[in-house]
CSV table of C-alpha atoms in Angstrom, one decimal:
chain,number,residue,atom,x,y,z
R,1,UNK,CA,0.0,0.0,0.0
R,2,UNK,CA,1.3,3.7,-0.7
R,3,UNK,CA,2.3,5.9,2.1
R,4,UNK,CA,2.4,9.2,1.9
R,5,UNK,CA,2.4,12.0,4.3
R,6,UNK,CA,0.8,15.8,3.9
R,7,UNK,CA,2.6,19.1,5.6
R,8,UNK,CA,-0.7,21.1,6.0
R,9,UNK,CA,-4.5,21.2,6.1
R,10,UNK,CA,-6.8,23.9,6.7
R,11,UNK,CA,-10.5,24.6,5.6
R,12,UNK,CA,-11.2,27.6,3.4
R,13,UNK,CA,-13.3,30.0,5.7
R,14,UNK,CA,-15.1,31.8,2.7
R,15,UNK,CA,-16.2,28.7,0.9
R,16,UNK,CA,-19.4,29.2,-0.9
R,17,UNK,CA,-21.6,26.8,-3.1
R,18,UNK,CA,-23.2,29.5,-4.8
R,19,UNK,CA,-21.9,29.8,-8.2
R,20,UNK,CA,-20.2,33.4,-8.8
R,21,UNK,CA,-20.2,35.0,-12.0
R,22,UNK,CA,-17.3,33.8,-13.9
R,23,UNK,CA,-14.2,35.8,-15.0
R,24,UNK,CA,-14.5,34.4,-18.4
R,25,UNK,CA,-16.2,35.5,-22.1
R,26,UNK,CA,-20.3,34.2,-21.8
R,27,UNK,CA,-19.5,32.3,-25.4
R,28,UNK,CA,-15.7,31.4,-24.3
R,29,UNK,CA,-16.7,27.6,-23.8
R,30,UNK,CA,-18.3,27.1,-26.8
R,31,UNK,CA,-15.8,29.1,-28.4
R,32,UNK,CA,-12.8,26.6,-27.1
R,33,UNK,CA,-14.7,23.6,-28.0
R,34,UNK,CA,-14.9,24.9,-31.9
R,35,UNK,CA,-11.0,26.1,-31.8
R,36,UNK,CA,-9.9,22.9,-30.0
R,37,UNK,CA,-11.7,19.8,-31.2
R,38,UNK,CA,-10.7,21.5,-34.7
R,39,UNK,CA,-6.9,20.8,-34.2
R,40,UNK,CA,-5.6,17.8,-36.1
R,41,UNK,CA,-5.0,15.0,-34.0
R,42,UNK,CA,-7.7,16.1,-31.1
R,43,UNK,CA,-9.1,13.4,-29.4
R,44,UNK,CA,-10.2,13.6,-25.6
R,45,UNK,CA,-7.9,12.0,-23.1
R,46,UNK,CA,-8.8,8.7,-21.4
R,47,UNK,CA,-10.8,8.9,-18.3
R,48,UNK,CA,-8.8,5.7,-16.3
R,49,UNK,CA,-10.4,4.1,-13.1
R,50,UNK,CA,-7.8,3.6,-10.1
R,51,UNK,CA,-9.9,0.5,-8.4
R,52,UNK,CA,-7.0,-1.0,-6.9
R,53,UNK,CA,-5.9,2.8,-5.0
R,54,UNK,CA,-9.8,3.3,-4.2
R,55,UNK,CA,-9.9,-0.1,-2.2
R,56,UNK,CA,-6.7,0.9,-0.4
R,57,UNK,CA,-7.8,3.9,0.5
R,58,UNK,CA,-11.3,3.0,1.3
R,59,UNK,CA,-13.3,5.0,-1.1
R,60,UNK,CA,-15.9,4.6,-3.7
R,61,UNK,CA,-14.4,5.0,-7.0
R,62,UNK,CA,-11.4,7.2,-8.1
R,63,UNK,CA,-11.3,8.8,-11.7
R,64,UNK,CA,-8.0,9.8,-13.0
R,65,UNK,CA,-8.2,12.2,-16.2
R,66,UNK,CA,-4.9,10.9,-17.9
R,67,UNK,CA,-3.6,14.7,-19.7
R,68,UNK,CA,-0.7,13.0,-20.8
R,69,UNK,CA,-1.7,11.9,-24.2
R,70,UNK,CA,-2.7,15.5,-25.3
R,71,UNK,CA,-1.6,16.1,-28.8
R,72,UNK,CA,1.8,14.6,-27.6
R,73,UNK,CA,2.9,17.3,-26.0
R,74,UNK,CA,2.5,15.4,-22.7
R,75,UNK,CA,0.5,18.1,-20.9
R,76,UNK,CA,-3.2,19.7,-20.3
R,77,UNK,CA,-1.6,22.7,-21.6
R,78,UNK,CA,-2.1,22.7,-25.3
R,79,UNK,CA,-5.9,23.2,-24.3
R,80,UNK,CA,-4.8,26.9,-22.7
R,81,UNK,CA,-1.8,28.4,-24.6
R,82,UNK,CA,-2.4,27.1,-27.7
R,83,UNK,CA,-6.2,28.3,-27.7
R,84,UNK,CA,-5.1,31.5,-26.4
R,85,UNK,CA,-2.3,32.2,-29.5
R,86,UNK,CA,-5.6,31.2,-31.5
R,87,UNK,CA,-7.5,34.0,-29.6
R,88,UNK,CA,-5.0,36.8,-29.9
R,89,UNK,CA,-4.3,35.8,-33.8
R,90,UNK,CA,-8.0,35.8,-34.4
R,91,UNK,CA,-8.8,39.3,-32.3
R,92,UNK,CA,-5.5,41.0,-34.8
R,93,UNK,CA,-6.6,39.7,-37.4
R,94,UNK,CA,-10.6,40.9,-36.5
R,95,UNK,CA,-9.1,44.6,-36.2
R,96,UNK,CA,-7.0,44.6,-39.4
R,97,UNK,CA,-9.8,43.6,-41.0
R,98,UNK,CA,-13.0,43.7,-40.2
R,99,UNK,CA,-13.6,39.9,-40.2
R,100,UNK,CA,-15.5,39.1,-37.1
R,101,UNK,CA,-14.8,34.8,-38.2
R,102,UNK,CA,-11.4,34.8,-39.7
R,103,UNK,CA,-10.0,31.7,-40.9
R,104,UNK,CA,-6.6,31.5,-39.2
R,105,UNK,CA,-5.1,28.7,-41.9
R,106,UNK,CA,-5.3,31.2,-44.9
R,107,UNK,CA,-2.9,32.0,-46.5
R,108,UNK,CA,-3.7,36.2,-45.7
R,109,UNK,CA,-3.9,35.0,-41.7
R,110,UNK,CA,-0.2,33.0,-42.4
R,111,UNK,CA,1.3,36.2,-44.0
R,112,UNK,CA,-0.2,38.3,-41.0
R,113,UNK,CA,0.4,36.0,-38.1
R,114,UNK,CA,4.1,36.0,-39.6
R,115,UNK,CA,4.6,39.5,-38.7
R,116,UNK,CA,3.4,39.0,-34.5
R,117,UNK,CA,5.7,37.9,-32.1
R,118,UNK,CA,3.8,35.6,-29.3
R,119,UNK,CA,5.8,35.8,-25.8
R,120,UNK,CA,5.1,33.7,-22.4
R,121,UNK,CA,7.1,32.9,-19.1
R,122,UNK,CA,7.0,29.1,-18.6
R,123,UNK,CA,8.2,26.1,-15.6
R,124,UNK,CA,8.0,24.2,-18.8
R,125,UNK,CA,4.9,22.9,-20.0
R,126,UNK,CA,2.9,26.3,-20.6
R,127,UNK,CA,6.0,26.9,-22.9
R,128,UNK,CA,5.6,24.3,-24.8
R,129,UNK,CA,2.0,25.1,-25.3
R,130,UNK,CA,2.4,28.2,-26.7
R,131,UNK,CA,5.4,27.5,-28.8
R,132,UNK,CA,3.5,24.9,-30.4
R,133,UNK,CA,-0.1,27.2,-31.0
R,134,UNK,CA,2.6,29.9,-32.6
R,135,UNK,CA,4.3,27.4,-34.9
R,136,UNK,CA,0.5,26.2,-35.7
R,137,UNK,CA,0.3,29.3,-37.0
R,138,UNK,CA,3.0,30.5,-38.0
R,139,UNK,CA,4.0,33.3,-35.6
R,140,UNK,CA,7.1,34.2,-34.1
R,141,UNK,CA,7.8,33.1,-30.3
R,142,UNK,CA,9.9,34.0,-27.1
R,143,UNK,CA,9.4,31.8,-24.4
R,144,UNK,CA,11.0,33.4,-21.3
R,145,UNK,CA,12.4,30.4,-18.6
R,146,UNK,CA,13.9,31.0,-14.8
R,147,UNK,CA,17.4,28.7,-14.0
R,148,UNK,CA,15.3,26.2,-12.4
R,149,UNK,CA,13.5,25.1,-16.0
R,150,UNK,CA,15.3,22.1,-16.8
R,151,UNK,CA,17.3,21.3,-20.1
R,152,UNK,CA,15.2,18.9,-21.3
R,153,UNK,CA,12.2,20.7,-20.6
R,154,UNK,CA,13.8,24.2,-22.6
R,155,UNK,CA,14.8,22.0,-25.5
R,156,UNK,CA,11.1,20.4,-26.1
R,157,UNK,CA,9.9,24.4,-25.9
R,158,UNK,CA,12.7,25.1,-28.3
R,159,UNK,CA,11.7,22.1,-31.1
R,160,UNK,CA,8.7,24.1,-32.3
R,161,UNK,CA,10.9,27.4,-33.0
R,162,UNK,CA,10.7,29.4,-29.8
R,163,UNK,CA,13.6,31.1,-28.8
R,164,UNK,CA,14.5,30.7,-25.3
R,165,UNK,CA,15.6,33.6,-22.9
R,166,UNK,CA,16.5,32.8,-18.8
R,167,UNK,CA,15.7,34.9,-16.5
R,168,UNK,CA,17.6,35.6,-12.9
R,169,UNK,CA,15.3,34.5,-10.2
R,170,UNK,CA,11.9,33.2,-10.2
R,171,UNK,CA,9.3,32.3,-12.1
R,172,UNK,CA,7.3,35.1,-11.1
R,173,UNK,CA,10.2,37.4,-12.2
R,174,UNK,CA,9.8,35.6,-15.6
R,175,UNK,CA,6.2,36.4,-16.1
R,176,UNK,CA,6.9,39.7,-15.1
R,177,UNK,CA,10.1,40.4,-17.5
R,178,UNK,CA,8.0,38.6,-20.5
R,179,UNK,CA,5.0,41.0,-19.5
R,180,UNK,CA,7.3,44.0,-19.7
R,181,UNK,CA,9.0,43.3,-23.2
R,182,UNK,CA,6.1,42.4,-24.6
R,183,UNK,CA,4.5,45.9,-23.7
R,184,UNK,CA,7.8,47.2,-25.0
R,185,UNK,CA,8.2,45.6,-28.1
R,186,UNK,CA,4.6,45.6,-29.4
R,187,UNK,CA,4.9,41.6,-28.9
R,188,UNK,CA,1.3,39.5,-27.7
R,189,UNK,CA,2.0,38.2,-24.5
R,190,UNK,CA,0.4,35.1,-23.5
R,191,UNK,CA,0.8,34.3,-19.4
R,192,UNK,CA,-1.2,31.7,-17.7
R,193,UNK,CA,-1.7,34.2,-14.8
R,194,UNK,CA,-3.3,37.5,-14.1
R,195,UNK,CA,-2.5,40.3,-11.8
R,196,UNK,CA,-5.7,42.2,-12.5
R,197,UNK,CA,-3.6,44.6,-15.6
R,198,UNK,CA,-2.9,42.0,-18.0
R,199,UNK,CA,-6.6,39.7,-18.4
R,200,UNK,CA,-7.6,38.4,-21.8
R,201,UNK,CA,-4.6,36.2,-22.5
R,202,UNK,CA,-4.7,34.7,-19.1
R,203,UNK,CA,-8.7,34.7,-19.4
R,204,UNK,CA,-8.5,32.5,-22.7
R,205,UNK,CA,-5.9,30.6,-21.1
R,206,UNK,CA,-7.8,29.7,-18.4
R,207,UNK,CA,-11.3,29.3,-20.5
R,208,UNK,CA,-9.3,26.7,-22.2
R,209,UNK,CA,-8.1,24.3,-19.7
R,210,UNK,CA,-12.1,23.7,-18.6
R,211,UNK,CA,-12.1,21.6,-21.5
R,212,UNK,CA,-10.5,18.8,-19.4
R,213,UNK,CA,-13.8,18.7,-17.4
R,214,UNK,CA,-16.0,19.5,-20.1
R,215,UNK,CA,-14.8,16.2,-21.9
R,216,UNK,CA,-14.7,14.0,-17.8
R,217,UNK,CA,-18.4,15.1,-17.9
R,218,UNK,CA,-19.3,13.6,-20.8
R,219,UNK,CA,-17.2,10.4,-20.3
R,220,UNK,CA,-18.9,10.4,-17.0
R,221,UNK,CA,-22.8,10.2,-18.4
R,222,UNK,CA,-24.4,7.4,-16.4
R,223,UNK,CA,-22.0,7.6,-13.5
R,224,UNK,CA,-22.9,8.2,-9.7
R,225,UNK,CA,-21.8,12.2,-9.4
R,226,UNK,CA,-18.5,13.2,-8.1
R,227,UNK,CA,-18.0,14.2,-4.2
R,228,UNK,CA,-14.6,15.1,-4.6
R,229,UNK,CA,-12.2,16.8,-6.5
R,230,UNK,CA,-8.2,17.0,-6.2
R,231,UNK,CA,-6.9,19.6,-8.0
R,232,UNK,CA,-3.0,20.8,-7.9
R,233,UNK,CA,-2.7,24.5,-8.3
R,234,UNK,CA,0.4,26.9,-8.7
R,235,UNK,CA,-1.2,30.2,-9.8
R,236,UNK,CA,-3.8,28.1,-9.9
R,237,UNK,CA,-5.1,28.5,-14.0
R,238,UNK,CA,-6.4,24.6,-14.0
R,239,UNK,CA,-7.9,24.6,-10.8
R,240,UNK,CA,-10.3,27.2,-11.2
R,241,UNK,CA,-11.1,25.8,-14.6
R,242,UNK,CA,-12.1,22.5,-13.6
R,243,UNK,CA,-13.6,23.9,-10.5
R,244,UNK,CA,-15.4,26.1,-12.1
R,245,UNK,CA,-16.6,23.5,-15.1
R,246,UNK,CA,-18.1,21.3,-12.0
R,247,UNK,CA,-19.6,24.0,-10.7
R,248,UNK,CA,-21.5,24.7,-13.9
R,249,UNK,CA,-22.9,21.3,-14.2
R,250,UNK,CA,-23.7,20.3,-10.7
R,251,UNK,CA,-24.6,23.8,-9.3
R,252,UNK,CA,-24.6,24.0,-5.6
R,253,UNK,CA,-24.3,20.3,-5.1
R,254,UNK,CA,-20.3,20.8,-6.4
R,255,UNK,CA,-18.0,18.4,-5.2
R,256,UNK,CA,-16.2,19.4,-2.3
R,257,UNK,CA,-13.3,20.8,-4.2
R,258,UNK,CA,-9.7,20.0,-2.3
R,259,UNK,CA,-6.6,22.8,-3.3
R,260,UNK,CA,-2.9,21.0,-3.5
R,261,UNK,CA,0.2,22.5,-2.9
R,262,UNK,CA,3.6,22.3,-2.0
R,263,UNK,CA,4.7,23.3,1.2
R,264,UNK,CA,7.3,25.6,0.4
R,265,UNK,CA,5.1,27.9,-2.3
R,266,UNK,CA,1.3,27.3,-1.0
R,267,UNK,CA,0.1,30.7,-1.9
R,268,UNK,CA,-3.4,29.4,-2.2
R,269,UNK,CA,-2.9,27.8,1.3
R,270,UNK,CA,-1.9,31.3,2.1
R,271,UNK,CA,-4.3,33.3,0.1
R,272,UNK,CA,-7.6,31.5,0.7
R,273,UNK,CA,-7.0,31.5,4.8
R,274,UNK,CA,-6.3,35.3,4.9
R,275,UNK,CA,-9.5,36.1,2.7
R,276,UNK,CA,-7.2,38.0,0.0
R,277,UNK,CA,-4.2,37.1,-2.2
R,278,UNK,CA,-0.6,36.7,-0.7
R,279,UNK,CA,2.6,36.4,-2.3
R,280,UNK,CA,5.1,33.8,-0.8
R,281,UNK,CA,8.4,34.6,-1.4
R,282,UNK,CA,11.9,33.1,-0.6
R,283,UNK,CA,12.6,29.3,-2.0
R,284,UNK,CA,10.0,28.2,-4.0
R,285,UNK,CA,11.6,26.0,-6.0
R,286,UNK,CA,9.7,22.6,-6.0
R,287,UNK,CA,9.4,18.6,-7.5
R,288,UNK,CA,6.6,19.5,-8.6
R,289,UNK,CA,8.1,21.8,-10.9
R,290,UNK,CA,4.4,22.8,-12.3
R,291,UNK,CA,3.3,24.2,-9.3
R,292,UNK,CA,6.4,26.2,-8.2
R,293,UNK,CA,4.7,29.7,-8.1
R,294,UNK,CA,4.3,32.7,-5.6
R,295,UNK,CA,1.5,34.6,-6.6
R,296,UNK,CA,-2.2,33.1,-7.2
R,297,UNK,CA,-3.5,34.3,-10.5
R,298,UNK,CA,-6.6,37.0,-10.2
R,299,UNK,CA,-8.7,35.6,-12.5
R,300,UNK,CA,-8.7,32.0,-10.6
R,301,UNK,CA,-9.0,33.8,-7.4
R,302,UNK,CA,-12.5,34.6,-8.5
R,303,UNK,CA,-13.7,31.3,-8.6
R,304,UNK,CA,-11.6,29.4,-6.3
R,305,UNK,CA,-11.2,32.3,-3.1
R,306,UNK,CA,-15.7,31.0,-2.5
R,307,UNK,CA,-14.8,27.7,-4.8
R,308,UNK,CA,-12.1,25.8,-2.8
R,309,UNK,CA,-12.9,24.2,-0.1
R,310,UNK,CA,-10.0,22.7,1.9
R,311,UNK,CA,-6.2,23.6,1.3
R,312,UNK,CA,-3.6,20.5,1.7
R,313,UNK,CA,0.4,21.4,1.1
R,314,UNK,CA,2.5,18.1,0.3
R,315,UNK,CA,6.2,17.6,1.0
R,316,UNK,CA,8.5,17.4,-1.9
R,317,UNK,CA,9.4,13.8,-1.2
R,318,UNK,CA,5.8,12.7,-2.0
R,319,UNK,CA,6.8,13.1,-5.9
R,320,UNK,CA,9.0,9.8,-6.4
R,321,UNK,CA,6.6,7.2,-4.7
R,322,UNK,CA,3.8,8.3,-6.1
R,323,UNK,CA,5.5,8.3,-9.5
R,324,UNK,CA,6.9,4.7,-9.0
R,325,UNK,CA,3.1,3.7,-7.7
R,326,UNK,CA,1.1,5.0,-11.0
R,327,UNK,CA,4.1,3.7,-13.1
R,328,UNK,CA,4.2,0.1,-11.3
R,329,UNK,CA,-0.1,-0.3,-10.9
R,330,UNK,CA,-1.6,2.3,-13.7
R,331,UNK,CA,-5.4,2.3,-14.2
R,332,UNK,CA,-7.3,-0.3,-15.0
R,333,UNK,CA,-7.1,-0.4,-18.2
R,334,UNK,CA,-3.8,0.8,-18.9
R,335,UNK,CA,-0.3,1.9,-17.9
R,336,UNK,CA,-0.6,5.1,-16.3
R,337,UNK,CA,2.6,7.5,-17.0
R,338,UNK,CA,2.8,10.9,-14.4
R,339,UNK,CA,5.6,13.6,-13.9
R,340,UNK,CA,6.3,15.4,-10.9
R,341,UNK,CA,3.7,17.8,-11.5
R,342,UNK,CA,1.0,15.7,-12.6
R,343,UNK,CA,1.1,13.1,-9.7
R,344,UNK,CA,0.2,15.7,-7.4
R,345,UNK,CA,-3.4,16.1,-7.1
R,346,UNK,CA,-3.4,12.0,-6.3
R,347,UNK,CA,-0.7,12.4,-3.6
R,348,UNK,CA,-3.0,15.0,-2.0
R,349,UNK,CA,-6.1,12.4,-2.4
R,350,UNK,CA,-3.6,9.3,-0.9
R,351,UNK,CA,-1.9,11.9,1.6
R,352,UNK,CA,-5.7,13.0,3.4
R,353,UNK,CA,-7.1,9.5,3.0
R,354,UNK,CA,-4.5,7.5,4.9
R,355,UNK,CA,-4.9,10.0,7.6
R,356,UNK,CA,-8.0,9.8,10.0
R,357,UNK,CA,-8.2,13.3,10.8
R,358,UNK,CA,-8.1,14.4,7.4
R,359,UNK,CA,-10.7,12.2,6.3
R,360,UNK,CA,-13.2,12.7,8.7
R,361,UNK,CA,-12.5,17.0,7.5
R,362,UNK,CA,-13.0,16.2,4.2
R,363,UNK,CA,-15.5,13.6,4.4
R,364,UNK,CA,-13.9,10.6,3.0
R,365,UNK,CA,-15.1,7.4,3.1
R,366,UNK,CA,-16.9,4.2,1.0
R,367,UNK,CA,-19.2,6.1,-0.6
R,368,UNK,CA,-16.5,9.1,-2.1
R,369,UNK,CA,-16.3,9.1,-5.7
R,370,UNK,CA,-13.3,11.3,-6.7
R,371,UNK,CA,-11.7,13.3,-9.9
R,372,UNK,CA,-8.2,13.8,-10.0
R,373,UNK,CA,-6.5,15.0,-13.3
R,374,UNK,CA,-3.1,13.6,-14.5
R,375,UNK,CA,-2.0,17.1,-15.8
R,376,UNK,CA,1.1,15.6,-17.5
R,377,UNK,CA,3.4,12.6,-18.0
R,378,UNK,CA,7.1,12.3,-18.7
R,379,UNK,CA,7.7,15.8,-19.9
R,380,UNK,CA,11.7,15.5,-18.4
R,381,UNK,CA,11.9,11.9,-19.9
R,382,UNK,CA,15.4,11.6,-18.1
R,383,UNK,CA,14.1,12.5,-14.9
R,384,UNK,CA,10.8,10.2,-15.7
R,385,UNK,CA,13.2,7.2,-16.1
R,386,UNK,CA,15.9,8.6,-13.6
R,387,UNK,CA,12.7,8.1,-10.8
R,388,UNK,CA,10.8,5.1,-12.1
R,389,UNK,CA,13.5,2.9,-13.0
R,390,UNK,CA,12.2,2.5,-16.4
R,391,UNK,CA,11.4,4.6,-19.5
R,392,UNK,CA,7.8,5.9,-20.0
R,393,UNK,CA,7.8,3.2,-23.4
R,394,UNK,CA,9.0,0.7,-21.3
R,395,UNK,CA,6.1,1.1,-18.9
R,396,UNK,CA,3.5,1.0,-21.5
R,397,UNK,CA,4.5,-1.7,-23.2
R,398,UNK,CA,4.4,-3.7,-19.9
């Protein structure tokens, strides 16, 4: 049986089931769906069961949304970045000329989007994404990294044409120096996080990523309904998406959403208990290289500061076990393959379970039937196989 232990727990004091307006376009969803599912080689991402994890745990059922597939970029993130470079081409193109529906694989919208420069800050895998929406079509790109951002990881960003720039210090200080050149330069910048100035990228970035949800629902149809949800959050762009998709479809009888965290950067922890957002600082370097953030994103904050309803923070040294667990037992169906980043939301579901105080707070027991979300797989293949003992095609094909 896994055994892993959690650093903190604390209830959110303004949790609300009472569904708030949301930061986000009133067509946006319908708007993704047509942009997305448009995309050669879309396909939604398998939905696995984890039976043998829900009987050790003693719960219901445990559904594992498995992002890793996702047009083989490894990550949710194609479903934000990419749709947002689609947004910001489409809204250019709309002003130059006219065209409220422009089609952005013409050969005018190629010659146009050839002339924009698209710019993010990335821990890797929002990189990626938006390298690979600008080489879709066909715009220039700057992805800005902090030291931490592995090789690996910069070289996958770097295969669809970006050019890489580090940045001393954080990866807060990245987001900011890519904000600040892109105002500059007259460049579109695309972040995954809002702080209040800078809100339509980050809004369509964020509209995106409820697509994971919006497909779970559908490959849920004739299921018992959720009670739970584990979602991993650094400025928390996912999280507040999927919360917020729930939300939609099961109105105050949402599951009771639970907000994971490592220890060392839990600014939601920190956010959601003082009422308002707070920026950690010193080491936040992380594992879970995803979720290695300061500062909670504005536009999540309005669903998740009356949307979350518990706060857990994880030790770094959950990561490998966890890793080695999926790798070695997978769903039942398949193998299941999971990076640092995108074990975490389990290892916040295994962590609370296996302990009895937790539980009883959050209300776990037989009857729990849980959604977690894989948000990537082996996106540093050498640290995938340096942790697992084997590669990521090595553990499929067992």
């Amino acid at each position: 049986m896994i055994k892993i232990g959690m650093k903190r727990l604390a209830k959110n004091p303004n949790a609300a089931r009472t569904l708030p307006p949301l930061p986000f376009e009133q067509d946006g969803l319908d708007t993704a769906r047509k942009v997305v599912r448009s995309w050669a080689g879309y396909a939604p991402t398998p939905l696995c069961s984890l039976s043998d994890l829900a009987a050790e745990l003693d719960v219901g059922a445990i559904y594992f949304k498995d992002e890793s597939p996702r047009f083989g970029l490894g990550s949710f993130k194609p479903l934000g970045g990419a749709f947002a470079v689609s947004r910001a081409l489409s809204r250019a193109l709309t002003e130059e000329t006219g065209n409220e529906d422009p089609d952005l694989f013409s050969d005018k919208a190629r010659a146009f989007a050839a002339k924009m420069t698209i710019t993010a800050a990335t821990d890797g895998n929002h990189g990626r994404s938006v390298a690979w929406g600008a080489r879709m079509y066909g715009c220039r790109c700057v992805i800005y990294v902090c030291a931490s951002v592995s090789q690996k990881r910069r070289d996958a960003i770097a295969a669809y044409g970006a050019e890489i720039r580090e940045v001393d210090g954080s990866f807060d200080d990245a987001v900011r120096k890519a904000g600040e050149t892109a105002a500059s330069e007259g460049w579109h910048v695309i972040p995954d996080t809002s702080d209040g100035e800078t809100v339509v990228a980050p809004r369509d970035v964020t509209q995106g990523y409820m697509l994971v949800v919006d497909e779970a629902l559908e490959q849920l149809k004739g299921e018992r309904p959720i009670t739970h949800i584990f979602l991993q959050a650094g400025v928390g762009g996912m999280a507040s998406a999927s919360a917020a998709r729930f939300w939609q479809a099961y109105g105050e009888n949402r599951p009771v959403t639970v907000i994971v965290e490592p220890d060392q950067c839990a600014c939601w922890y920190e956010s959601l208990l003082a009422g308002e957002p707070v920026a950690v600082t010193g080491e936040t370097d992380s594992a879970m290289a995803g979720l290695a953030c300061g500062e909670v994103s504005l536009i999540a904050w309005d669903v998740l500061k009356t949307g979350a309803d518990h706060m857990v923070t994880l030790g770094d040294e959950v990561v490998e076990p966890m890793m080695r667990y999926l790798a070695q037992k997978g769903g039942d169906a398949r193998p299941v393959i999971a990076g640092e980043t995108g074990i975490s939301g389990l290892a916040g579901l295994v962590a609370t379970a296996s302990n009895p105080d937790a539980r009883k707070a959050l209300g776990l027991g037989p009857d729990s039937r849980i959604f977690v979300i894989n948000s990537e797989g082996d996106t540093d293949p050498e640290a995938y196989c340096r942790i697992v003992g084997k590669s990521a095609e090595e553990v499929l094909s067992q």
